[in-house]
Tab-separated table of C-alpha atoms and ligand atoms in Angstrom:
chain	number	residue	atom	x	y	z
A	1	MET	CA	-54.453	-22.527	-79.218
A	2	PRO	CA	-51.581	-22.580	-76.768
A	3	LEU	CA	-49.379	-19.294	-76.373
A	4	THR	CA	-46.280	-18.133	-74.673
A	5	LEU	CA	-45.659	-14.609	-73.966
A	6	SER	CA	-42.314	-13.764	-73.439
A	7	LYS	CA	-41.675	-10.128	-71.762
A	8	THR	CA	-40.685	-8.696	-75.553
A	9	LYS	CA	-43.690	-9.916	-77.247
A	10	LEU	CA	-45.471	-8.463	-73.841
A	11	MET	CA	-44.259	-4.779	-74.418
A	12	ALA	CA	-44.387	-5.299	-78.335
A	13	TYR	CA	-48.095	-5.632	-77.947
A	14	ILE	CA	-48.749	-2.853	-75.494
A	15	SER	CA	-46.709	-0.069	-77.321
A	16	CYS	CA	-48.716	-1.378	-80.752
A	17	PRO	CA	-50.331	-3.772	-81.158
A	18	GLU	CA	-49.625	-3.644	-85.148
A	19	LYS	CA	-46.265	-3.459	-84.374
A	20	PHE	CA	-46.553	-6.838	-82.418
A	21	ARG	CA	-48.246	-8.184	-85.465
A	22	LEU	CA	-45.318	-7.040	-88.614
A	23	ARG	CA	-42.987	-8.766	-85.911
A	24	TYR	CA	-44.685	-12.050	-84.654
A	25	GLY	CA	-47.354	-12.410	-86.921
A	26	LEU	CA	-45.874	-11.663	-90.367
A	27	ARG	CA	-42.223	-11.828	-89.022
A	28	LEU	CA	-40.914	-9.413	-90.821
A	29	LYS	CA	-37.302	-8.104	-89.985
A	30	PRO	CA	-35.184	-5.340	-91.355
A	31	LEU	CA	-32.170	-6.383	-93.692
A	32	ARG	CA	-29.736	-4.839	-91.462
A	33	ASP	CA	-30.036	-3.484	-87.441
A	34	ASP	CA	-29.814	-0.237	-85.987
A	35	PRO	CA	-26.414	0.204	-85.049
A	36	ALA	CA	-27.641	1.721	-81.620
A	37	LEU	CA	-29.579	-1.769	-80.937
A	38	ILE	CA	-26.334	-3.513	-81.820
A	39	GLU	CA	-24.364	-1.320	-79.869
A	40	GLY	CA	-26.598	-1.539	-76.765
A	41	ARG	CA	-26.631	-5.508	-77.373
A	42	ALA	CA	-22.664	-5.622	-77.015
A	43	ILE	CA	-22.466	-3.415	-74.369
A	44	HIS	CA	-25.240	-5.549	-72.606
A	45	HIS	CA	-23.307	-8.752	-73.725
A	46	LEU	CA	-19.793	-7.266	-72.514
A	47	VAL	CA	-21.275	-5.986	-69.071
A	48	GLU	CA	-22.928	-9.260	-68.191
A	49	SER	CA	-19.791	-11.036	-68.840
A	50	GLY	CA	-17.570	-8.747	-67.048
A	51	LEU	CA	-20.002	-9.312	-63.946
A	52	MET	CA	-19.832	-12.732	-64.245
A	53	TYR	CA	-16.248	-13.144	-64.462
A	54	ARG	CA	-15.009	-9.939	-62.695
A	55	ASP	CA	-11.445	-11.302	-61.435
A	56	ALA	CA	-11.090	-11.941	-65.215
A	57	ILE	CA	-12.235	-8.669	-66.981
A	58	GLU	CA	-9.096	-8.077	-68.774
A	59	ASP	CA	-8.961	-11.683	-70.330
A	60	VAL	CA	-12.472	-12.195	-70.877
A	61	LEU	CA	-14.080	-8.723	-72.171
A	62	PRO	CA	-11.883	-8.616	-75.285
A	63	VAL	CA	-12.913	-12.022	-76.134
A	64	ALA	CA	-16.549	-11.458	-75.507
A	65	ASN	CA	-16.316	-8.350	-77.819
A	66	MET	CA	-14.627	-10.350	-80.561
A	67	ARG	CA	-17.313	-13.029	-80.475
A	68	PHE	CA	-19.478	-10.958	-80.228
A	69	TRP	CA	-18.607	-9.229	-83.372
A	70	GLU	CA	-17.664	-12.272	-85.106
A	71	SER	CA	-21.711	-13.098	-84.667
A	72	THR	CA	-22.882	-9.686	-86.100
A	73	PRO	CA	-21.182	-9.139	-89.767
A	74	PHE	CA	-20.840	-6.005	-91.471
A	75	GLU	CA	-23.446	-7.302	-93.525
A	76	THR	CA	-25.699	-7.541	-91.035
A	77	CYS	CA	-25.461	-4.032	-89.380
A	78	GLY	CA	-26.777	-0.168	-90.736
A	79	TYR	CA	-23.484	0.813	-90.400
A	80	ASP	CA	-22.538	3.138	-93.593
A	81	THR	CA	-18.928	2.503	-93.877
A	82	ILE	CA	-16.717	-0.386	-92.415
A	83	GLU	CA	-14.856	2.350	-90.901
A	84	ASP	CA	-17.804	3.441	-88.580
A	85	TYR	CA	-18.656	-0.857	-87.713
A	86	GLN	CA	-15.119	-1.093	-86.574
A	87	HIS	CA	-14.808	2.014	-84.781
A	88	ALA	CA	-18.109	1.256	-82.656
A	89	GLN	CA	-16.238	-2.325	-81.574
A	90	THR	CA	-13.475	-0.583	-79.964
A	91	ARG	CA	-16.110	2.290	-78.339
A	92	CYS	CA	-18.247	-0.445	-77.035
A	93	LEU	CA	-15.541	-2.124	-75.140
A	94	SER	CA	-14.117	0.939	-73.845
A	95	ASP	CA	-17.412	1.773	-72.893
A	96	SER	CA	-18.201	-1.533	-71.066
A	97	ILE	CA	-15.077	-1.132	-69.171
A	98	LYS	CA	-16.006	2.089	-68.068
A	99	PHE	CA	-19.363	1.031	-67.220
A	100	LEU	CA	-18.102	-2.088	-65.091
A	101	GLU	CA	-15.838	0.097	-63.045
A	102	LEU	CA	-18.915	2.671	-62.635
A	103	ILE	CA	-20.920	-0.618	-61.491
A	104	GLY	CA	-18.115	-1.676	-58.784
A	105	PRO	CA	-18.681	-5.513	-57.084
A	106	MET	CA	-22.042	-6.686	-57.092
A	107	PRO	CA	-23.181	-10.464	-55.944
A	108	ILE	CA	-24.536	-12.162	-58.938
A	109	LEU	CA	-26.603	-15.052	-58.618
A	110	ALA	CA	-27.404	-15.403	-62.365
A	111	VAL	CA	-27.158	-13.960	-65.632
A	112	GLU	CA	-29.552	-13.887	-68.511
A	113	LYS	CA	-31.845	-16.233	-65.809
A	114	ASP	CA	-34.479	-17.654	-68.650
A	115	ILE	CA	-37.949	-18.687	-66.446
A	116	GLN	CA	-41.298	-19.861	-68.107
A	117	VAL	CA	-43.852	-20.623	-66.261
A	118	PRO	CA	-47.766	-21.021	-66.573
A	119	LEU	CA	-50.016	-17.885	-65.922
A	120	THR	CA	-50.744	-18.275	-62.341
A	121	HIS	CA	-52.957	-15.724	-60.138
A	122	PRO	CA	-50.893	-14.742	-57.246
A	123	PHE	CA	-53.911	-14.663	-55.135
A	124	THR	CA	-56.110	-17.643	-56.125
A	125	GLY	CA	-53.779	-19.864	-57.162
A	126	GLU	CA	-56.162	-20.256	-60.633
A	127	VAL	CA	-53.924	-21.681	-63.477
A	128	TRP	CA	-54.493	-20.532	-67.538
A	129	ASP	CA	-52.786	-23.834	-68.589
A	130	SER	CA	-52.675	-22.223	-72.319
A	131	ILE	CA	-50.351	-19.144	-71.701
A	132	THR	CA	-46.944	-19.462	-70.823
A	133	ILE	CA	-45.364	-16.293	-69.537
A	134	ARG	CA	-41.513	-16.254	-70.485
A	135	GLY	CA	-38.745	-13.894	-68.923
A	136	LEU	CA	-34.738	-13.674	-69.995
A	137	ILE	CA	-33.707	-11.549	-66.615
A	138	ASP	CA	-30.494	-9.836	-66.931
A	139	LEU	CA	-28.999	-9.915	-63.567
A	140	VAL	CA	-30.494	-11.608	-60.527
A	141	SER	CA	-28.611	-10.307	-57.873
A	142	GLU	CA	-27.849	-10.979	-54.336
A	143	THR	CA	-29.253	-8.433	-51.270
A	144	GLU	CA	-29.838	-8.645	-47.890
A	145	SER	CA	-33.813	-9.485	-48.432
A	146	GLY	CA	-33.515	-12.151	-51.430
A	147	PRO	CA	-32.611	-12.294	-54.843
A	148	ALA	CA	-33.420	-9.059	-56.875
A	149	VAL	CA	-33.951	-7.848	-60.483
A	150	ILE	CA	-31.738	-6.114	-62.048
A	151	ASP	CA	-32.584	-4.979	-65.956
A	152	ILE	CA	-29.956	-3.128	-68.056
A	153	LYS	CA	-30.693	-0.389	-70.334
A	154	THR	CA	-28.354	1.150	-72.700
A	155	VAL	CA	-29.410	4.722	-73.020
A	156	GLY	CA	-28.260	7.974	-74.839
A	157	ARG	CA	-28.931	10.323	-72.268
A	158	THR	CA	-30.033	10.349	-68.535
A	159	PRO	CA	-33.407	9.241	-68.271
A	160	SER	CA	-35.678	12.027	-66.849
A	161	MET	CA	-38.208	9.810	-65.035
A	162	LYS	CA	-37.969	6.945	-62.543
A	163	MET	CA	-39.971	3.810	-64.072
A	164	ALA	CA	-39.708	1.093	-62.233
A	165	ALA	CA	-42.528	1.051	-59.572
A	166	ILE	CA	-44.604	1.362	-62.504
A	167	SER	CA	-42.972	-0.585	-65.760
A	168	SER	CA	-44.286	-3.723	-66.809
A	169	GLU	CA	-41.323	-5.576	-67.610
A	170	LEU	CA	-40.248	-5.211	-64.164
A	171	ALA	CA	-43.617	-6.592	-62.458
A	172	LEU	CA	-43.421	-9.589	-65.026
A	173	TYR	CA	-39.640	-10.153	-64.037
A	174	ALA	CA	-40.779	-10.081	-60.425
A	175	TYR	CA	-43.551	-12.193	-60.985
A	176	LEU	CA	-41.401	-14.706	-62.249
A	177	LEU	CA	-39.094	-14.780	-59.851
A	178	ALA	CA	-41.375	-15.146	-57.480
A	179	TYR	CA	-43.483	-17.838	-59.143
A	180	PRO	CA	-44.868	-20.136	-57.048
A	181	ASP	CA	-44.946	-19.308	-53.458
A	182	TYR	CA	-46.580	-15.759	-54.061
A	183	TRP	CA	-48.290	-15.816	-50.261
A	184	ASP	CA	-44.581	-16.523	-48.767
A	185	ALA	CA	-42.396	-14.764	-51.120
A	186	ARG	CA	-41.211	-11.844	-49.929
A	187	PRO	CA	-41.788	-8.690	-51.984
A	188	VAL	CA	-38.999	-8.458	-54.679
A	189	GLU	CA	-36.366	-5.593	-55.454
A	190	VAL	CA	-36.423	-4.493	-58.983
A	191	ALA	CA	-34.197	-2.217	-60.414
A	192	PHE	CA	-33.180	-0.505	-63.916
A	193	LEU	CA	-29.217	-0.391	-64.539
A	194	ASN	CA	-29.079	2.550	-66.734
A	195	LEU	CA	-25.903	2.684	-68.549
A	196	ILE	CA	-25.754	6.265	-70.295
A	197	ARG	CA	-23.610	6.300	-73.144
A	198	THR	CA	-22.990	10.032	-73.103
A	199	LYS	CA	-19.391	11.287	-73.797
A	200	GLU	CA	-18.184	10.421	-70.410
A	201	PRO	CA	-19.956	7.466	-69.808
A	202	LYS	CA	-22.334	6.925	-66.587
A	203	ILE	CA	-24.494	5.049	-64.840
A	204	THR	CA	-28.124	5.116	-62.605
A	205	TYR	CA	-30.019	3.044	-60.567
A	206	ASP	CA	-33.716	3.265	-60.954
A	207	LYS	CA	-35.136	0.975	-57.828
A	208	ALA	CA	-38.838	-0.227	-56.515
A	209	VAL	CA	-40.132	-2.686	-54.896
A	210	LEU	CA	-42.726	-5.037	-56.016
A	211	GLY	CA	-45.127	-7.416	-54.634
A	212	LEU	CA	-48.374	-8.939	-54.396
A	213	ASP	CA	-50.423	-5.662	-55.782
A	214	GLU	CA	-48.385	-5.320	-59.004
A	215	PHE	CA	-48.080	-9.122	-59.513
A	216	GLU	CA	-51.516	-9.113	-60.174
A	217	ASN	CA	-51.816	-6.330	-62.176
A	218	ILE	CA	-49.301	-7.718	-64.516
A	219	VAL	CA	-51.421	-10.923	-64.343
A	220	THR	CA	-54.383	-9.104	-65.515
A	221	THR	CA	-52.599	-7.538	-68.600
A	222	CYS	CA	-51.019	-10.824	-69.726
A	223	ARG	CA	-54.615	-12.355	-69.832
A	224	GLN	CA	-55.855	-9.204	-71.641
A	225	VAL	CA	-53.251	-9.306	-74.132
A	226	ALA	CA	-53.274	-13.165	-74.613
A	227	ALA	CA	-56.992	-12.807	-75.646
A	228	SER	CA	-56.877	-9.896	-77.678
A	229	ILE	CA	-54.039	-11.925	-79.299
A	230	LYS	CA	-56.031	-14.842	-79.793
A	231	LEU	CA	-58.630	-12.836	-80.893
A	232	GLY	CA	-56.865	-11.242	-83.789
A	233	HIS	CA	-56.476	-7.837	-82.327
A	234	PHE	CA	-54.537	-5.498	-84.107
A	235	TRP	CA	-54.791	-2.152	-84.465
A	236	LYS	CA	-51.823	1.119	-85.113
A	237	ASN	CA	-50.858	2.511	-82.086
A	238	PRO	CA	-48.953	6.153	-83.180
A	239	GLY	CA	-47.105	7.904	-81.023
A	240	MET	CA	-43.644	8.519	-79.973
A	241	GLN	CA	-42.822	5.035	-79.983
A	242	CYS	CA	-42.965	5.517	-83.926
A	243	GLY	CA	-39.726	7.419	-83.330
A	244	TRP	CA	-37.908	3.832	-82.937
A	245	CYS	CA	-39.839	1.523	-84.766
A	246	SER	CA	-38.329	-0.468	-87.278
A	247	TYR	CA	-41.740	-0.682	-89.338
A	248	LYS	CA	-42.342	3.002	-89.632
A	249	SER	CA	-41.418	3.380	-93.030
A	250	LEU	CA	-43.752	0.344	-93.981
A	251	CYS	CA	-46.341	1.585	-91.518
A	252	HIS	CA	-46.255	5.258	-92.479
A	253	GLY	CA	-46.314	4.345	-96.500
A	254	ASP	CA	-42.629	5.163	-97.318
A	255	LYS	CA	-42.137	2.381	-100.158
A	256	GLN	CA	-38.457	3.333	-101.147
A	257	THR	CA	-37.215	3.446	-97.184
A	258	ALA	CA	-39.420	0.583	-96.675
A	259	VAL	CA	-37.843	-1.878	-99.674
A	260	ASN	CA	-34.551	-0.632	-98.470
A	261	MET	CA	-34.927	-1.672	-94.972
A	262	LEU	CA	-36.960	-4.837	-95.012
A	263	GLY	CA	-37.052	-5.560	-98.782
A	264	GLU	CA	-39.409	-6.065	-101.846
A	265	TYR	CA	-41.211	-9.067	-100.478
A	266	ALA	CA	-41.843	-7.184	-97.223
A	267	TRP	CA	-43.167	-4.456	-98.507
A	268	GLU	CA	-45.216	-6.939	-101.221
A	269	PHE	CA	-46.970	-9.015	-98.019
A	270	TYR	CA	-47.666	-6.026	-96.146
A	271	GLN	CA	-49.815	-4.418	-98.834
A	272	MET	CA	-51.526	-7.795	-99.221
A	273	THR	CA	-52.264	-7.846	-95.219
A	274	LYS	CA	-52.472	-4.427	-94.344
A	275	ASP	CA	-56.539	-4.504	-94.186
A	276	VAL	CA	-55.909	-6.264	-90.676
A	277	VAL	CA	-60.135	-7.239	-90.834
A	278	ALA	CA	-59.468	-8.681	-94.292
A	279	TYR	CA	-56.083	-10.507	-93.264
A	280	GLN	CA	-57.771	-12.175	-90.082
A	281	GLN	CA	-60.087	-14.109	-92.705
A	282	LEU	CA	-56.852	-14.952	-94.961
A	283	SER	CA	-53.938	-15.279	-92.842
A	284	PRO	CA	-53.938	-19.156	-92.310
A	285	THR	CA	-53.361	-19.470	-96.263
A	286	LEU	CA	-51.191	-16.501	-96.240
A	287	ASN	CA	-48.693	-17.392	-93.477
A	288	PRO	CA	-48.354	-20.565	-91.621
A	289	HIS	CA	-46.587	-19.027	-88.780
A	290	ASP	CA	-49.301	-15.915	-88.412
A	291	GLN	CA	-50.235	-15.339	-84.376
A	292	ALA	CA	-47.502	-17.656	-83.161
A	293	ALA	CA	-46.559	-16.595	-80.185
B	1	LIG	S1	-44.771	3.283	-87.010
B	1	LIG	FE1	-46.015	3.427	-84.954
B	1	LIG	S2	-48.444	2.730	-85.577
B	1	LIG	FE2	-46.569	1.899	-86.969
B	1	LIG	S3	-46.253	-0.111	-86.262
B	1	LIG	FE3	-44.710	1.250	-85.779
B	1	LIG	S4	-45.403	1.561	-83.360
B	1	LIG	FE4	-47.212	1.206	-85.055
């Protein structure tokens, strides 16, 4: 069975296979999105727009902000009041302007660069046609050593650890950017650009250079994850990641919160399918979309 493994799906499976099953197998979604996620998406969009149209920021940003919120109506958001929703719009715009000032000039080659390739071993050139790897790279910037990957993160405090050198997502992006000439390709510069939403917004860069070793590792990871998904191997992996998981109430049996957040249907569907082993036998009749990835 062909399978497309996007960066988001890969990271969801690695962090918790049950989360992957709920999101991409059962296709359960919160009725309203978390405000922190929405504002992260808004700032992401505004900063990318500002970097693309740096000479016209004052005109572009208010329009981009308006369009973003028009496509994200109050009813789909988890804000308590309309005032909170409106305040978020103003704050996202002002934070984004500040972030763009802090970032300064940046030569940009592409924004939201969408790359899909068949999984290919960087050393042997072996191709696994049934596995497509996909990534949407936030920014491809121009450096002296060639195109570089920048992944934007919107966070509430300064990250305590450097992660770029060991990040699977940056390795995946670098692998996609280098495809298909791995032997000739130079190592790829990668970075997390952290947009830190403290009282006074600030930014940090977390940089690394990734090459063939990291590409080989990410190919192995993709092969293992793809094989596990195809075999229907899903299990709960409780831990810190539960703190920001949209399915926490469902997964931890808090019915009232789960119904409020995901709806009655989601609760009942989950009850029918939470025995994963039994569900594997029944899944084709329960949800024809199951395991589509
Ligand atoms: S709450 Fe925790 S264990 Fe349950 S799906 Fe989410 S991350 Fe996995």
